[in-house]
PDB file of C-alpha atoms in Angstrom:
ATOM      1  CA  MET R   6      -0.061  -0.014  -0.026  1.00 57.00           C
ATOM      2  CA  ASN R   7       1.338   3.380  -0.779  1.00 50.00           C
ATOM      3  CA  LYS R   8       1.283   6.384   1.411  1.00 53.00           C
ATOM      4  CA  SER R   9      -1.432   8.103  -0.330  1.00 45.00           C
ATOM      5  CA  THR R  10      -3.721   5.065   0.108  1.00 40.00           C
ATOM      6  CA  VAL R  11      -2.825   4.767   3.886  1.00 40.00           C
ATOM      7  CA  ILE R  12      -3.684   8.414   4.274  1.00 45.00           C
ATOM      8  CA  LEU R  13      -7.144   7.954   2.423  1.00 37.00           C
ATOM      9  CA  LEU R  14      -7.921   4.952   4.474  1.00 36.00           C
ATOM     10  CA  GLY R  15      -7.051   6.758   7.538  1.00 43.00           C
ATOM     11  CA  LEU R  16      -9.192   9.677   6.594  1.00 39.00           C
ATOM     12  CA  PHE R  17     -12.056   7.341   5.590  1.00 44.00           C
ATOM     13  CA  PHE R  18     -12.005   5.621   9.055  1.00 41.00           C
ATOM     14  CA  LEU R  19     -11.657   8.936  11.117  1.00 40.00           C
ATOM     15  CA  CYS R  20     -14.752  10.075   9.049  1.00 43.00           C
ATOM     16  CA  LEU R  21     -16.707   6.803   9.734  1.00 40.00           C
ATOM     17  CA  TYR R  22     -15.786   7.117  13.613  1.00 45.00           C
ATOM     18  CA  SER R  23     -16.772  10.887  13.743  1.00 45.00           C
ATOM     19  CA  CYS R  24     -20.124  10.382  11.941  1.00 47.00           C
ATOM     20  CA  GLY R  25     -20.992   7.497  14.096  1.00 46.00           C
ATOM     21  CA  LYS R  26     -20.238   9.468  17.163  1.00 44.00           C
ATOM     22  CA  ASN R  27     -22.180  12.563  16.112  1.00 45.00           C
ATOM     23  CA  ASN R  28     -25.019  10.066  15.152  1.00 45.00           C
ATOM     24  CA  THR R  29     -24.853   8.537  18.548  1.00 46.00           C
ATOM     25  CA  THR R  30     -25.052  12.045  20.193  1.00 59.00           C
ATOM     26  CA  SER R  31     -27.801  13.037  17.904  1.00 63.00           C
ATOM     27  CA  ASN R  32     -29.754   9.828  18.967  1.00 71.00           C
ATOM     28  CA  GLU R  33     -29.102  10.492  22.651  1.00 70.00           C
ATOM     29  CA  GLN R  34     -30.243  14.105  22.325  1.00 80.00           C
ATOM     30  CA  ASN R  35     -33.313  12.835  20.575  1.00 89.00           C
ATOM     31  CA  GLU R  36     -34.217  10.347  23.232  1.00 89.00           C
ATOM     32  CA  GLU R  37     -33.671  13.028  25.982  1.00 93.00           C
ATOM     33  CA  GLU R  38     -36.131  15.309  24.131  1.00 94.00           C
ATOM     34  CA  VAL R  39     -38.599  12.498  23.793  1.00 94.00           C
ATOM     35  CA  LEU R  40     -38.357  11.526  27.461  1.00 96.00           C
ATOM     36  CA  LEU R  41     -38.505  15.107  28.678  1.00 96.00           C
ATOM     37  CA  SER R  42     -41.645  15.507  26.699  1.00 96.00           C
ATOM     38  CA  ALA R  43     -43.187  12.333  28.272  1.00 96.00           C
ATOM     39  CA  LEU R  44     -42.226  13.633  31.677  1.00 96.00           C
ATOM     40  CA  GLU R  45     -44.097  16.836  30.946  1.00 96.00           C
ATOM     41  CA  LYS R  46     -47.138  15.062  29.782  1.00 97.00           C
ATOM     42  CA  PHE R  47     -47.047  12.906  32.752  1.00 96.00           C
ATOM     43  CA  ASN R  48     -46.711  15.815  35.268  1.00 95.00           C
ATOM     44  CA  THR R  49     -49.447  17.721  33.550  1.00 95.00           C
ATOM     45  CA  ALA R  50     -51.774  14.576  33.689  1.00 95.00           C
ATOM     46  CA  PHE R  51     -51.055  14.245  37.341  1.00 94.00           C
ATOM     47  CA  ALA R  52     -51.548  17.830  38.155  1.00 91.00           C
ATOM     48  CA  GLU R  53     -54.752  17.802  36.365  1.00 93.00           C
ATOM     49  CA  GLY R  54     -55.929  14.420  37.761  1.00 93.00           C
ATOM     50  CA  ASP R  55     -56.137  12.786  34.178  1.00 96.00           C
ATOM     51  CA  VAL R  56     -56.045   9.031  35.229  1.00 96.00           C
ATOM     52  CA  VAL R  57     -56.569   7.818  31.630  1.00 97.00           C
ATOM     53  CA  THR R  58     -53.395   9.457  30.535  1.00 97.00           C
ATOM     54  CA  LEU R  59     -51.502   8.341  33.524  1.00 97.00           C
ATOM     55  CA  SER R  60     -52.702   4.723  33.207  1.00 96.00           C
ATOM     56  CA  SER R  61     -51.378   4.625  29.630  1.00 97.00           C
ATOM     57  CA  MET R  62     -48.001   5.986  30.720  1.00 97.00           C
ATOM     58  CA  ILE R  63     -47.096   3.301  33.308  1.00 98.00           C
ATOM     59  CA  THR R  64     -45.784  -0.118  32.874  1.00 97.00           C
ATOM     60  CA  ASP R  65     -48.039  -3.295  34.041  1.00 96.00           C
ATOM     61  CA  LYS R  66     -45.368  -3.995  36.719  1.00 96.00           C
ATOM     62  CA  TYR R  67     -45.522  -0.215  37.971  1.00 97.00           C
ATOM     63  CA  LEU R  68     -44.170   0.279  41.645  1.00 97.00           C
ATOM     64  CA  HIS R  69     -44.913   3.384  43.272  1.00 96.00           C
ATOM     65  CA  THR R  70     -43.175   4.294  46.688  1.00 95.00           C
ATOM     66  CA  ASN R  71     -43.379   7.386  48.654  1.00 91.00           C
ATOM     67  CA  ALA R  72     -41.990   8.578  52.037  1.00 85.00           C
ATOM     68  CA  THR R  73     -45.535   8.440  53.791  1.00 84.00           C
ATOM     69  CA  SER R  74     -46.557   4.733  52.784  1.00 85.00           C
ATOM     70  CA  LYS R  75     -45.471   1.313  51.731  1.00 91.00           C
ATOM     71  CA  ALA R  76     -44.768   0.515  48.198  1.00 94.00           C
ATOM     72  CA  ILE R  77     -47.888  -0.083  45.928  1.00 95.00           C
ATOM     73  CA  GLN R  78     -48.519  -1.574  42.585  1.00 96.00           C
ATOM     74  CA  LYS R  79     -50.373  -0.352  39.641  1.00 96.00           C
ATOM     75  CA  GLU R  80     -53.737  -1.069  40.643  1.00 96.00           C
ATOM     76  CA  ASP R  81     -53.449   0.478  43.917  1.00 96.00           C
ATOM     77  CA  TRP R  82     -51.859   3.674  42.623  1.00 96.00           C
ATOM     78  CA  LEU R  83     -54.637   3.979  39.995  1.00 96.00           C
ATOM     79  CA  ASN R  84     -57.319   3.558  42.662  1.00 95.00           C
ATOM     80  CA  TYR R  85     -55.661   6.629  44.487  1.00 94.00           C
ATOM     81  CA  LEU R  86     -55.619   8.478  41.433  1.00 94.00           C
ATOM     82  CA  GLN R  87     -59.207   7.708  40.677  1.00 96.00           C
ATOM     83  CA  LYS R  88     -60.090   9.175  44.192  1.00 95.00           C
ATOM     84  CA  ARG R  89     -57.819  12.091  43.527  1.00 93.00           C
ATOM     85  CA  GLU R  90     -59.457  12.735  40.182  1.00 93.00           C
ATOM     86  CA  VAL R  91     -62.967  12.858  41.802  1.00 94.00           C
ATOM     87  CA  GLU R  92     -61.608  15.467  44.473  1.00 93.00           C
ATOM     88  CA  ILE R  93     -60.138  17.534  41.794  1.00 93.00           C
ATOM     89  CA  ALA R  94     -63.505  17.453  39.583  1.00 93.00           C
ATOM     90  CA  SER R  95     -65.471  18.343  42.574  1.00 92.00           C
ATOM     91  CA  GLY R  96     -63.214  21.281  43.427  1.00 90.00           C
ATOM     92  CA  LEU R  97     -62.409  19.863  46.838  1.00 92.00           C
ATOM     93  CA  THR R  98     -58.590  19.566  45.694  1.00 92.00           C
ATOM     94  CA  GLU R  99     -56.964  22.140  43.525  1.00 92.00           C
ATOM     95  CA  THR R 100     -53.438  21.775  42.306  1.00 91.00           C
ATOM     96  CA  LEU R 101     -52.203  25.447  42.190  1.00 92.00           C
ATOM     97  CA  ASN R 102     -48.669  24.704  41.146  1.00 92.00           C
ATOM     98  CA  TYR R 103     -46.694  21.542  40.170  1.00 92.00           C
ATOM     99  CA  GLU R 104     -43.140  22.152  39.005  1.00 95.00           C
ATOM    100  CA  MET R 105     -40.373  19.756  38.307  1.00 95.00           C
ATOM    101  CA  ASP R 106     -36.701  21.177  38.022  1.00 95.00           C
ATOM    102  CA  GLU R 107     -33.316  19.935  38.776  1.00 96.00           C
ATOM    103  CA  VAL R 108     -34.033  17.223  36.200  1.00 96.00           C
ATOM    104  CA  ALA R 109     -31.073  14.721  35.578  1.00 96.00           C
ATOM    105  CA  LEU R 110     -31.455  11.791  32.992  1.00 96.00           C
ATOM    106  CA  THR R 111     -29.322   8.725  32.745  1.00 96.00           C
ATOM    107  CA  PHE R 112     -30.055   6.275  30.005  1.00 95.00           C
ATOM    108  CA  TYR R 113     -29.292   2.527  29.913  1.00 94.00           C
ATOM    109  CA  ASP R 114     -30.444   1.195  26.661  1.00 91.00           C
ATOM    110  CA  ASP R 115     -34.215   0.987  26.806  1.00 93.00           C
ATOM    111  CA  ALA R 116     -34.279   2.383  30.449  1.00 96.00           C
ATOM    112  CA  ALA R 117     -33.673   5.700  32.021  1.00 97.00           C
ATOM    113  CA  LEU R 118     -33.190   6.758  35.497  1.00 97.00           C
ATOM    114  CA  VAL R 119     -34.598  10.198  36.249  1.00 97.00           C
ATOM    115  CA  THR R 120     -33.886  12.319  39.280  1.00 97.00           C
ATOM    116  CA  ALA R 121     -35.360  15.663  40.017  1.00 97.00           C
ATOM    117  CA  ARG R 122     -37.073  17.916  42.598  1.00 97.00           C
ATOM    118  CA  ILE R 123     -40.800  18.601  42.532  1.00 95.00           C
ATOM    119  CA  LYS R 124     -42.293  21.718  44.037  1.00 96.00           C
ATOM    120  CA  THR R 125     -46.097  21.679  44.442  1.00 93.00           C
ATOM    121  CA  GLU R 126     -48.979  23.798  46.093  1.00 94.00           C
ATOM    122  CA  VAL R 127     -52.311  22.124  46.780  1.00 93.00           C
ATOM    123  CA  LYS R 128     -55.537  23.736  47.993  1.00 94.00           C
ATOM    124  CA  LYS R 129     -57.565  21.208  49.816  1.00 92.00           C
ATOM    125  CA  ASN R 130     -60.480  22.118  52.098  1.00 87.00           C
ATOM    126  CA  ASP R 131     -59.808  25.862  51.605  1.00 87.00           C
ATOM    127  CA  SER R 132     -56.291  25.327  53.028  1.00 93.00           C
ATOM    128  CA  VAL R 133     -53.104  25.617  51.055  1.00 95.00           C
ATOM    129  CA  SER R 134     -50.158  23.504  51.582  1.00 93.00           C
ATOM    130  CA  ALA R 135     -46.805  23.673  49.780  1.00 95.00           C
ATOM    131  CA  TYR R 136     -44.570  20.427  49.444  1.00 93.00           C
ATOM    132  CA  ARG R 137     -41.062  19.827  48.244  1.00 95.00           C
ATOM    133  CA  TYR R 138     -39.787  16.419  47.148  1.00 95.00           C
ATOM    134  CA  ARG R 139     -36.791  14.741  45.736  1.00 97.00           C
ATOM    135  CA  VAL R 140     -37.889  12.032  43.254  1.00 96.00           C
ATOM    136  CA  THR R 141     -36.374   9.319  41.488  1.00 97.00           C
ATOM    137  CA  HIS R 142     -38.323   7.490  38.456  1.00 96.00           C
ATOM    138  CA  LEU R 143     -37.452   4.553  36.332  1.00 97.00           C
ATOM    139  CA  TRP R 144     -38.599   4.762  32.851  1.00 98.00           C
ATOM    140  CA  ILE R 145     -38.659   1.850  30.538  1.00 97.00           C
ATOM    141  CA  LYS R 146     -39.088   2.037  26.608  1.00 96.00           C
ATOM    142  CA  GLU R 147     -41.994  -0.237  25.575  1.00 95.00           C
ATOM    143  CA  ASN R 148     -43.123  -0.302  21.952  1.00 92.00           C
ATOM    144  CA  GLU R 149     -41.032   2.777  21.198  1.00 91.00           C
ATOM    145  CA  GLU R 150     -42.884   4.722  24.183  1.00 94.00           C
ATOM    146  CA  TRP R 151     -41.537   5.718  27.361  1.00 97.00           C
ATOM    147  CA  LYS R 152     -43.366   4.505  30.292  1.00 98.00           C
ATOM    148  CA  ARG R 153     -42.697   5.148  34.104  1.00 98.00           C
ATOM    149  CA  ALA R 154     -42.043   1.719  35.787  1.00 97.00           C
ATOM    150  CA  GLY R 155     -41.075   2.887  39.051  1.00 97.00           C
ATOM    151  CA  PHE R 156     -41.190   6.034  41.318  1.00 96.00           C
ATOM    152  CA  HIS R 157     -39.793   7.027  44.868  1.00 96.00           C
ATOM    153  CA  ASP R 158     -40.127  10.337  46.736  1.00 94.00           C
ATOM    154  CA  THR R 159     -38.735  11.869  49.722  1.00 94.00           C
ATOM    155  CA  GLY R 160     -39.885  14.958  51.328  1.00 92.00           C
ATOM    156  CA  ILE R 161     -37.459  17.703  51.612  1.00 94.00           C
ATOM    157  CA  ASP R 162     -37.320  21.277  53.163  1.00 83.00           C
TER     158      ASP R 162
END
């Protein structure tokens, strides 16, 4: 092989490597945007008490854990959401603010770990309460859609 051929092959492989890296970065950025969009849709549905949307966005083996109760599975969480939906529809409960910030995403093939802080204000029985939580979510990609598989929160000051 002459020197020109070696240089051309080197440039060719460098280009392939660079293009592949940029494509991977582009794919990761796209997945991040898709998951962030799913998180926004999920949070809006929760704030509004939209059980149909929430049900469609969790896995069959969903596990929900928070600081005030033991872990519950999908059916129990949906039962809680249905009671909450009735309270929201009747005006007994109103979400005044529901904000997620400090979001960090870590991808593992078709899974993602999401950590964040949630700030919320809820009006119930004419009393307003503010809450702050640290949360961890596990999201799984099923049939090309991100679904929440697990959740845990802890109250913070």
